[in-house]
Amino acid sequence: MLEVVDLHVEIDGKEILRGINLTVKNGEIVLVVGPNGSGKSTLFQTIAGNPKYVVTRGDIRLDGESILELPPEERFAKGIGVVFQAPVAIPEVRFSVLLQAMVNKKEGRKLTDPAPQIIAEARKAAAELGLSPSVVERPLYVGFSGGEFKRSEVLQLALTKPRYALIDEPDSGLDIDGIAAVGKVIDRLVSGGTGALVSTHYARIINFVRPNRVIVMANGAVIHEGGSDVVRRIEEVGYRQFFREMGIEVEEAKVE
Amino acid sequence: MSNIPELEQILSDIRTFDEILGYARPAPAELVLRGRITKDMIEEISRVKGEPDWMLRLRLRMLELFEKLPMPKWVNVAAEIDLEALAHYVKPTVSKAKSWDEVPKEIREYYEKLGLPEIETRALLGLGAQLDSEIIYFNFKRKLEEKGVVMLPMEEAVRRYPDLVKRYFMKIFPPEHKFAALHGALWSGGVFVYVPPGVKIEQPLEAFFFISQEMENQLEHTLIVADKGSFIHFIEGCSAPRFSRFSFHDGMVELYAHENATIKFTTVQNWSRDIINFNNKRAVAEAGARVHWIEGSIGSRASFTYPSTVLKGEGASTEIVGITTAKGRYWKENGAKAIHLAPNTSSKIINKSISADGGVSVYRGLVYVAQGARNAKSTVSCDALLLDRESKNITIPHDQVFEPTAVVTHEATASRISEEKLFYLQSRGFGEDEAKSLVVLGFVDDITKELPFEYAVILRRVLELEFGKYGKVG
Ligand SMILES: Nc1ncnc2c1ncn2[C@@H]1O[C@H](COP(=O)(O)OP(=O)(O)O)[C@@H](O)[C@H]1O
Ligand SMILES: [Mg+2]
């Protein structure tokens, strides 16, 4: 179980998350929704271990043990795989080299050992995700379209099958076929026992993945929890109206 | 890399490359000529070598030039090099061997630690290994002889093929500055190769240079003549242990590619941190010929290397690839010169450098296009990877274009391993060191691919050692 307990996070001395609580169990999907700037990406970055995001209070636990002191690579080794909303381009590293190294690392081989099988698998997975198989030969995310890097990030999950998949906005920048393809990968991972935390803006993702729970964030806090109907209502009336209906006060200035 | 287990073993046991050879254990020498560079000293060298008269006269002409010519003013360590304190000729007490078993164990060890005999067996058709001022091991496969290829220690070529050698020796690189003239006056060792018309040598030949003691001046001369339509890949490697003071290297490489010949010349420079490395490298390419330089500048305290190609005949082309690592307070110049003298000539200069811990990498280059070199094309691209804020890359391109139809383009990039890149790779399971070595190896990937397998392995391992364990990014 992945638990986030009363998590407070600062960036450059400014408090962004103000006491987040949530849990993700194996084989379940938890959806996180919230307006722009509500802190979803901050939550994902913090769980991944980005040192710029400073935890001032609270805890993140994996199977009951705190992972706050662990560097990002050890969190990954424990089974936390994160898809970032906007990953950095690394022109020096070819996508295939990254995939190969990830698998070599997991299996205790030298990072640069050739692993042709993984490349073949990657090409297949790429095709399933609607990517050209030749995408694996490209330098990491250089000149990738929004849809391409999203699919490529999800491709990494498909290959590495983490115990917890944290996916920040899998649907932004993707067309409807893309969302369907990504949804299928998430579904498959979850039926294999992966716990998924997925953030989104759009209701349409629930046509492709069935969340066990939906968490609504605003201003760095969880302000509501419910089922898929929450997402549909937000899609219909917008966040502002939804918050009003729920009797929740949200400082306007914070909503971008 | 299971097919070269011994080499892999050697390389995986060490933490830094300098550890391989450790501190100096000077090889015994039977003759050492140190001090002021005089006519007497040069006559002595020539006499010991049993040289023909014309070579002695050439040396003495070079001595006159040495006294007249200016110091290469861009060499910022020139003031440190007190030539009078150096041993300009160090003749080891071993005779030349044709098999490694004949080489005394304590000397053989230098080369074994670097995996040279093993590489020779696997990948080379011929090898000359130099210790201080003389070639002490020389061997090549029968296959070469059958094809009419001449490969000899330079001194032997001077004696046995005077007319052939005379035509090219110091004519491809006539001295323009003191260090080149100094080389001409004092040269010793190196390898000569002649490839007959149409002959293609499918595996590389190599010369390897080792400096065993401090305050030495090593000045080997390599001359390769590729006759019409032939092909050769020649590799030079070099290394030295650590010294408490320094040694100087002032070698020269002259290449002549006749019509439609191809010469590929690869350098894997792995001097220790106590070598000041100066190089004189020039090629001439006749019509349709191709010269491909790869300069891997890994070691040394300071390096000044500018592989140059004179594109003399129509349609001649050259590729000059440089890869430089500057880690620590070292100054590493790895430049290039392309001289276009004929129509439809083309040059491609690719220069990559990695700087860390206050290291400075420098690209100093010249593209010259003479009037009448119609449709000459040149592209220059320089990419620098800087691992921290103390480290630097300096790019000094220089164009002299006198032909209106010529197209000369430049590209330069400088990048860092940013915290964002590092975090991303860490989030994919890699420790900081691993993340850095992935970036560094990826950065030079296209260049290591051009090297023979064994050398690609060595280069990659050196880069992992040098930059993988590199400290925090600023
Ligand atoms: N690197 C940063 N430096 C300063 N403020 C940031 C940084 N990243 C995010 N923020 C701020 O944190 C808040 C939450 O942002 P974010 O987590 O990206 O929200 P969401 O993903 O829900 O759109 C926003 O007000 C945003 O401006
Ligand atoms: Mg976001």
PDB file of C-alpha atoms in Angstrom, chain B residues 30-253:
ATOM      1  CA  GLU B  30      71.740   2.700 -22.436  1.00  0.00           C
ATOM      2  CA  LEU B  31      72.019   6.201 -23.827  1.00  0.00           C
ATOM      3  CA  VAL B  32      70.433   9.421 -22.629  1.00  0.00           C
ATOM      4  CA  LEU B  33      71.078  12.741 -24.367  1.00  0.00           C
ATOM      5  CA  ARG B  34      69.904  15.569 -22.202  1.00  0.00           C
ATOM      6  CA  GLY B  35      70.271  19.326 -22.212  1.00  0.00           C
ATOM      7  CA  ARG B  36      70.933  21.994 -24.777  1.00  0.00           C
ATOM      8  CA  ILE B  37      69.977  21.085 -28.313  1.00  0.00           C
ATOM      9  CA  THR B  38      73.181  21.322 -30.334  1.00  0.00           C
ATOM     10  CA  LYS B  39      74.623  20.157 -33.621  1.00  0.00           C
ATOM     11  CA  ASP B  40      76.681  17.648 -31.608  1.00  0.00           C
ATOM     12  CA  MET B  41      73.616  16.146 -30.008  1.00  0.00           C
ATOM     13  CA  ILE B  42      71.927  15.741 -33.378  1.00  0.00           C
ATOM     14  CA  GLU B  43      74.995  14.218 -34.995  1.00  0.00           C
ATOM     15  CA  GLU B  44      75.179  11.770 -32.099  1.00  0.00           C
ATOM     16  CA  ILE B  45      71.548  10.698 -32.559  1.00  0.00           C
ATOM     17  CA  SER B  46      72.075  10.283 -36.291  1.00  0.00           C
ATOM     18  CA  ARG B  47      75.260   8.278 -35.742  1.00  0.00           C
ATOM     19  CA  VAL B  48      73.648   5.947 -33.185  1.00  0.00           C
ATOM     20  CA  LYS B  49      70.859   5.288 -35.659  1.00  0.00           C
ATOM     21  CA  GLY B  50      73.280   4.679 -38.529  1.00  0.00           C
ATOM     22  CA  GLU B  51      71.435   7.148 -40.699  1.00  0.00           C
ATOM     23  CA  PRO B  52      72.213   8.073 -44.310  1.00  0.00           C
ATOM     24  CA  ASP B  53      73.692  11.471 -44.870  1.00  0.00           C
ATOM     25  CA  TRP B  54      70.569  13.055 -46.304  1.00  0.00           C
ATOM     26  CA  MET B  55      68.691  12.479 -43.084  1.00  0.00           C
ATOM     27  CA  LEU B  56      71.454  14.040 -41.003  1.00  0.00           C
ATOM     28  CA  ARG B  57      71.413  17.063 -43.311  1.00  0.00           C
ATOM     29  CA  LEU B  58      67.639  17.273 -42.962  1.00  0.00           C
ATOM     30  CA  ARG B  59      67.988  17.220 -39.179  1.00  0.00           C
ATOM     31  CA  LEU B  60      70.583  19.981 -39.239  1.00  0.00           C
ATOM     32  CA  ARG B  61      68.398  22.125 -41.507  1.00  0.00           C
ATOM     33  CA  MET B  62      65.617  21.644 -38.996  1.00  0.00           C
ATOM     34  CA  LEU B  63      67.953  22.730 -36.194  1.00  0.00           C
ATOM     35  CA  GLU B  64      68.597  25.984 -38.045  1.00  0.00           C
ATOM     36  CA  LEU B  65      64.863  26.474 -38.455  1.00  0.00           C
ATOM     37  CA  PHE B  66      64.342  25.681 -34.797  1.00  0.00           C
ATOM     38  CA  GLU B  67      66.650  28.511 -33.846  1.00  0.00           C
ATOM     39  CA  LYS B  68      64.891  30.946 -36.208  1.00  0.00           C
ATOM     40  CA  LEU B  69      61.223  30.087 -35.920  1.00  0.00           C
ATOM     41  CA  PRO B  70      58.924  31.574 -33.282  1.00  0.00           C
ATOM     42  CA  MET B  71      57.385  29.659 -30.372  1.00  0.00           C
ATOM     43  CA  PRO B  72      53.811  28.655 -31.218  1.00  0.00           C
ATOM     44  CA  LYS B  73      52.350  31.602 -29.364  1.00  0.00           C
ATOM     45  CA  TRP B  74      48.986  29.987 -28.630  1.00  0.00           C
ATOM     46  CA  VAL B  75      50.618  27.269 -26.516  1.00  0.00           C
ATOM     47  CA  ASN B  76      49.939  28.636 -23.060  1.00  0.00           C
ATOM     48  CA  VAL B  77      52.277  26.220 -21.260  1.00  0.00           C
ATOM     49  CA  ALA B  78      55.252  27.012 -23.515  1.00  0.00           C
ATOM     50  CA  ALA B  79      56.938  29.009 -20.763  1.00  0.00           C
ATOM     51  CA  GLU B  80      56.894  25.961 -18.473  1.00  0.00           C
ATOM     52  CA  ILE B  81      58.763  23.781 -20.913  1.00  0.00           C
ATOM     53  CA  ASP B  82      62.456  24.206 -20.295  1.00  0.00           C
ATOM     54  CA  LEU B  83      63.794  22.325 -23.292  1.00  0.00           C
ATOM     55  CA  GLU B  84      67.318  22.325 -21.904  1.00  0.00           C
ATOM     56  CA  ALA B  85      66.207  20.291 -18.910  1.00  0.00           C
ATOM     57  CA  LEU B  86      64.767  17.497 -21.047  1.00  0.00           C
ATOM     58  CA  ALA B  87      66.294  14.243 -22.247  1.00  0.00           C
ATOM     59  CA  HIS B  88      65.794  14.432 -26.010  1.00  0.00           C
ATOM     60  CA  TYR B  89      66.967  10.960 -26.766  1.00  0.00           C
ATOM     61  CA  VAL B  90      66.475   7.977 -24.470  1.00  0.00           C
ATOM     62  CA  LYS B  91      67.599   4.690 -25.976  1.00  0.00           C
ATOM     63  CA  PRO B  92      66.266   1.786 -23.941  1.00  0.00           C
ATOM     64  CA  THR B  93      68.569  -1.097 -23.053  1.00  0.00           C
ATOM     65  CA  VAL B  94      66.438  -3.624 -24.896  1.00  0.00           C
ATOM     66  CA  SER B  95      66.784  -4.766 -28.433  1.00  0.00           C
ATOM     67  CA  LYS B  96      63.850  -4.820 -30.788  1.00  0.00           C
ATOM     68  CA  ALA B  97      61.666  -7.905 -30.368  1.00  0.00           C
ATOM     69  CA  LYS B  98      59.404  -9.652 -32.830  1.00  0.00           C
ATOM     70  CA  SER B  99      57.452 -11.506 -30.191  1.00  0.00           C
ATOM     71  CA  TRP B 100      56.226 -10.364 -26.769  1.00  0.00           C
ATOM     72  CA  ASP B 101      58.040 -13.284 -25.097  1.00  0.00           C
ATOM     73  CA  GLU B 102      61.333 -11.709 -26.086  1.00  0.00           C
ATOM     74  CA  VAL B 103      60.445  -8.460 -24.318  1.00  0.00           C
ATOM     75  CA  PRO B 104      61.751  -8.408 -20.714  1.00  0.00           C
ATOM     76  CA  LYS B 105      58.916  -8.994 -18.285  1.00  0.00           C
ATOM     77  CA  GLU B 106      59.134  -5.667 -16.443  1.00  0.00           C
ATOM     78  CA  ILE B 107      58.826  -3.818 -19.755  1.00  0.00           C
ATOM     79  CA  ARG B 108      56.231  -6.145 -21.225  1.00  0.00           C
ATOM     80  CA  GLU B 109      54.086  -5.421 -18.173  1.00  0.00           C
ATOM     81  CA  TYR B 110      53.559  -1.815 -19.200  1.00  0.00           C
ATOM     82  CA  TYR B 111      51.929  -2.948 -22.392  1.00  0.00           C
ATOM     83  CA  GLU B 112      50.117  -5.918 -20.898  1.00  0.00           C
ATOM     84  CA  LYS B 113      48.442  -3.731 -18.323  1.00  0.00           C
ATOM     85  CA  LEU B 114      46.994  -1.773 -21.216  1.00  0.00           C
ATOM     86  CA  GLY B 115      45.836  -4.927 -22.958  1.00  0.00           C
ATOM     87  CA  LEU B 116      47.999  -4.255 -26.005  1.00  0.00           C
ATOM     88  CA  PRO B 117      49.256  -7.789 -26.837  1.00  0.00           C
ATOM     89  CA  GLU B 118      45.707  -9.048 -26.551  1.00  0.00           C
ATOM     90  CA  ILE B 119      44.311  -6.341 -28.787  1.00  0.00           C
ATOM     91  CA  GLU B 120      47.058  -7.096 -31.276  1.00  0.00           C
ATOM     92  CA  THR B 121      46.063 -10.741 -31.509  1.00  0.00           C
ATOM     93  CA  ARG B 122      42.416  -9.938 -31.901  1.00  0.00           C
ATOM     94  CA  ALA B 123      42.257  -6.871 -34.020  1.00  0.00           C
ATOM     95  CA  LEU B 124      45.522  -5.807 -35.622  1.00  0.00           C
ATOM     96  CA  LEU B 125      47.478  -6.801 -38.694  1.00  0.00           C
ATOM     97  CA  GLY B 126      50.614  -5.074 -37.514  1.00  0.00           C
ATOM     98  CA  LEU B 127      51.941  -3.371 -34.395  1.00  0.00           C
ATOM     99  CA  GLY B 128      54.965  -1.308 -33.480  1.00  0.00           C
ATOM    100  CA  ALA B 129      55.451  -0.487 -29.803  1.00  0.00           C
ATOM    101  CA  GLN B 130      57.780   2.280 -28.784  1.00  0.00           C
ATOM    102  CA  LEU B 131      59.461   2.716 -25.411  1.00  0.00           C
ATOM    103  CA  ASP B 132      60.879   6.184 -24.826  1.00  0.00           C
ATOM    104  CA  SER B 133      62.834   6.968 -28.024  1.00  0.00           C
ATOM    105  CA  GLU B 134      62.892   3.615 -29.821  1.00  0.00           C
ATOM    106  CA  ILE B 135      60.564   0.964 -31.175  1.00  0.00           C
ATOM    107  CA  ILE B 136      61.165  -2.099 -28.983  1.00  0.00           C
ATOM    108  CA  TYR B 137      58.531  -4.409 -30.417  1.00  0.00           C
ATOM    109  CA  PHE B 138      57.574  -4.744 -34.027  1.00  0.00           C
ATOM    110  CA  ASN B 139      55.505  -7.389 -35.729  1.00  0.00           C
ATOM    111  CA  PHE B 140      53.088  -7.710 -38.579  1.00  0.00           C
ATOM    112  CA  LYS B 141      51.180 -10.479 -40.235  1.00  0.00           C
ATOM    113  CA  ARG B 142      52.371 -12.224 -43.370  1.00  0.00           C
ATOM    114  CA  LYS B 143      49.168 -11.205 -45.142  1.00  0.00           C
ATOM    115  CA  LEU B 144      50.505  -7.666 -45.346  1.00  0.00           C
ATOM    116  CA  GLU B 145      53.747  -8.666 -46.957  1.00  0.00           C
ATOM    117  CA  GLU B 146      51.911 -10.741 -49.546  1.00  0.00           C
ATOM    118  CA  LYS B 147      49.976  -7.669 -50.560  1.00  0.00           C
ATOM    119  CA  GLY B 148      53.153  -5.660 -50.950  1.00  0.00           C
ATOM    120  CA  VAL B 149      52.472  -3.423 -47.969  1.00  0.00           C
ATOM    121  CA  VAL B 150      55.575  -1.941 -46.370  1.00  0.00           C
ATOM    122  CA  MET B 151      55.380  -1.424 -42.634  1.00  0.00           C
ATOM    123  CA  LEU B 152      58.619  -0.620 -40.848  1.00  0.00           C
ATOM    124  CA  PRO B 153      60.019   1.246 -37.897  1.00  0.00           C
ATOM    125  CA  MET B 154      60.741   4.730 -39.267  1.00  0.00           C
ATOM    126  CA  GLU B 155      64.552   4.418 -38.969  1.00  0.00           C
ATOM    127  CA  GLU B 156      64.546   1.217 -40.975  1.00  0.00           C
ATOM    128  CA  ALA B 157      62.407   2.790 -43.677  1.00  0.00           C
ATOM    129  CA  VAL B 158      64.876   5.676 -43.910  1.00  0.00           C
ATOM    130  CA  ARG B 159      67.664   3.163 -44.557  1.00  0.00           C
ATOM    131  CA  ARG B 160      65.809   0.755 -46.813  1.00  0.00           C
ATOM    132  CA  TYR B 161      63.443   2.990 -48.800  1.00  0.00           C
ATOM    133  CA  PRO B 162      65.271   6.329 -48.944  1.00  0.00           C
ATOM    134  CA  ASP B 163      63.698   7.527 -52.188  1.00  0.00           C
ATOM    135  CA  LEU B 164      60.198   6.791 -51.032  1.00  0.00           C
ATOM    136  CA  VAL B 165      60.679   8.337 -47.590  1.00  0.00           C
ATOM    137  CA  LYS B 166      62.529  11.394 -48.924  1.00  0.00           C
ATOM    138  CA  ARG B 167      59.591  12.327 -51.113  1.00  0.00           C
ATOM    139  CA  TYR B 168      57.278  12.848 -48.130  1.00  0.00           C
ATOM    140  CA  PHE B 169      59.280  13.177 -44.927  1.00  0.00           C
ATOM    141  CA  MET B 170      58.650  16.630 -43.413  1.00  0.00           C
ATOM    142  CA  LYS B 171      57.339  17.722 -46.805  1.00  0.00           C
ATOM    143  CA  ILE B 172      53.727  17.188 -45.826  1.00  0.00           C
ATOM    144  CA  PHE B 173      54.360  19.187 -42.665  1.00  0.00           C
ATOM    145  CA  PRO B 174      57.111  21.736 -43.303  1.00  0.00           C
ATOM    146  CA  PRO B 175      57.741  23.469 -39.972  1.00  0.00           C
ATOM    147  CA  GLU B 176      56.015  26.768 -39.306  1.00  0.00           C
ATOM    148  CA  HIS B 177      56.910  26.999 -35.648  1.00  0.00           C
ATOM    149  CA  LYS B 178      59.599  25.960 -33.199  1.00  0.00           C
ATOM    150  CA  PHE B 179      58.026  22.727 -32.023  1.00  0.00           C
ATOM    151  CA  ALA B 180      57.662  21.313 -35.525  1.00  0.00           C
ATOM    152  CA  ALA B 181      61.281  22.191 -36.351  1.00  0.00           C
ATOM    153  CA  LEU B 182      62.400  20.724 -33.029  1.00  0.00           C
ATOM    154  CA  HIS B 183      60.647  17.546 -34.008  1.00  0.00           C
ATOM    155  CA  GLY B 184      62.437  17.482 -37.354  1.00  0.00           C
ATOM    156  CA  ALA B 185      65.818  17.911 -35.709  1.00  0.00           C
ATOM    157  CA  LEU B 186      65.360  15.327 -32.967  1.00  0.00           C
ATOM    158  CA  TRP B 187      62.744  12.866 -34.241  1.00  0.00           C
ATOM    159  CA  SER B 188      63.170   9.287 -33.114  1.00  0.00           C
ATOM    160  CA  GLY B 189      60.988   6.227 -33.533  1.00  0.00           C
ATOM    161  CA  GLY B 190      57.585   5.973 -35.135  1.00  0.00           C
ATOM    162  CA  VAL B 191      56.337   3.861 -37.986  1.00  0.00           C
ATOM    163  CA  PHE B 192      56.367   4.049 -41.782  1.00  0.00           C
ATOM    164  CA  VAL B 193      53.667   2.472 -43.930  1.00  0.00           C
ATOM    165  CA  TYR B 194      53.314   2.288 -47.685  1.00  0.00           C
ATOM    166  CA  VAL B 195      50.177   0.786 -49.209  1.00  0.00           C
ATOM    167  CA  PRO B 196      50.479  -0.122 -52.919  1.00  0.00           C
ATOM    168  CA  PRO B 197      47.834   0.944 -55.470  1.00  0.00           C
ATOM    169  CA  GLY B 198      44.446  -0.671 -55.028  1.00  0.00           C
ATOM    170  CA  VAL B 199      45.425  -2.585 -51.877  1.00  0.00           C
ATOM    171  CA  LYS B 200      42.874  -2.502 -49.108  1.00  0.00           C
ATOM    172  CA  ILE B 201      43.999  -3.482 -45.623  1.00  0.00           C
ATOM    173  CA  GLU B 202      40.910  -4.769 -43.907  1.00  0.00           C
ATOM    174  CA  GLN B 203      42.189  -4.675 -40.315  1.00  0.00           C
ATOM    175  CA  PRO B 204      44.009  -1.785 -38.658  1.00  0.00           C
ATOM    176  CA  LEU B 205      47.735  -1.366 -38.054  1.00  0.00           C
ATOM    177  CA  GLU B 206      48.890   0.288 -34.869  1.00  0.00           C
ATOM    178  CA  ALA B 207      51.772   2.161 -33.334  1.00  0.00           C
ATOM    179  CA  PHE B 208      51.874   2.516 -29.576  1.00  0.00           C
ATOM    180  CA  PHE B 209      54.040   5.015 -27.717  1.00  0.00           C
ATOM    181  CA  PHE B 210      55.063   4.778 -24.123  1.00  0.00           C
ATOM    182  CA  ILE B 211      57.040   7.278 -22.058  1.00  0.00           C
ATOM    183  CA  SER B 212      58.595   5.658 -19.007  1.00  0.00           C
ATOM    184  CA  GLN B 213      60.316   8.575 -17.318  1.00  0.00           C
ATOM    185  CA  GLU B 214      59.961  12.201 -16.371  1.00  0.00           C
ATOM    186  CA  MET B 215      61.745  15.103 -18.017  1.00  0.00           C
ATOM    187  CA  GLU B 216      61.821  13.236 -21.284  1.00  0.00           C
ATOM    188  CA  ASN B 217      61.008  14.494 -24.757  1.00  0.00           C
ATOM    189  CA  GLN B 218      59.402  11.906 -27.011  1.00  0.00           C
ATOM    190  CA  LEU B 219      59.368  12.755 -30.717  1.00  0.00           C
ATOM    191  CA  GLU B 220      58.196   9.844 -32.813  1.00  0.00           C
ATOM    192  CA  HIS B 221      57.510  10.294 -36.506  1.00  0.00           C
ATOM    193  CA  THR B 222      54.723   8.447 -38.296  1.00  0.00           C
ATOM    194  CA  LEU B 223      54.472   8.554 -42.075  1.00  0.00           C
ATOM    195  CA  ILE B 224      51.770   6.801 -44.056  1.00  0.00           C
ATOM    196  CA  VAL B 225      51.610   6.791 -47.822  1.00  0.00           C
ATOM    197  CA  ALA B 226      48.475   5.316 -49.377  1.00  0.00           C
ATOM    198  CA  ASP B 227      48.899   4.846 -53.101  1.00  0.00           C
ATOM    199  CA  LYS B 228      46.059   5.236 -55.628  1.00  0.00           C
ATOM    200  CA  GLY B 229      42.775   3.627 -54.657  1.00  0.00           C
ATOM    201  CA  SER B 230      44.149   1.954 -51.524  1.00  0.00           C
ATOM    202  CA  PHE B 231      42.660   1.801 -48.034  1.00  0.00           C
ATOM    203  CA  ILE B 232      44.291   1.778 -44.630  1.00  0.00           C
ATOM    204  CA  HIS B 233      43.190   2.277 -41.045  1.00  0.00           C
ATOM    205  CA  PHE B 234      46.039   3.179 -38.752  1.00  0.00           C
ATOM    206  CA  ILE B 235      45.708   3.536 -35.003  1.00  0.00           C
ATOM    207  CA  GLU B 236      48.080   5.251 -32.654  1.00  0.00           C
ATOM    208  CA  GLY B 237      47.866   4.821 -28.939  1.00  0.00           C
ATOM    209  CA  CYS B 238      49.958   6.265 -26.186  1.00  0.00           C
ATOM    210  CA  SER B 239      50.310   6.113 -22.462  1.00  0.00           C
ATOM    211  CA  ALA B 240      52.601   6.930 -19.564  1.00  0.00           C
ATOM    212  CA  PRO B 241      52.657   6.378 -15.819  1.00  0.00           C
ATOM    213  CA  ARG B 242      52.477   9.192 -13.264  1.00  0.00           C
ATOM    214  CA  PHE B 243      55.596  11.307 -12.697  1.00  0.00           C
ATOM    215  CA  SER B 244      56.487  13.767  -9.992  1.00  0.00           C
ATOM    216  CA  ARG B 245      57.569  16.198 -12.691  1.00  0.00           C
ATOM    217  CA  PHE B 246      56.455  16.129 -16.339  1.00  0.00           C
ATOM    218  CA  SER B 247      57.488  14.861 -19.735  1.00  0.00           C
ATOM    219  CA  PHE B 248      56.990  16.422 -23.128  1.00  0.00           C
ATOM    220  CA  HIS B 249      55.707  14.836 -26.290  1.00  0.00           C
ATOM    221  CA  ASP B 250      56.301  16.419 -29.681  1.00  0.00           C
ATOM    222  CA  GLY B 251      55.301  13.811 -32.241  1.00  0.00           C
ATOM    223  CA  MET B 252      54.485  14.188 -35.896  1.00  0.00           C
ATOM    224  CA  VAL B 253      52.105  12.352 -38.194  1.00  0.00           C
TER     225      VAL B 253
END
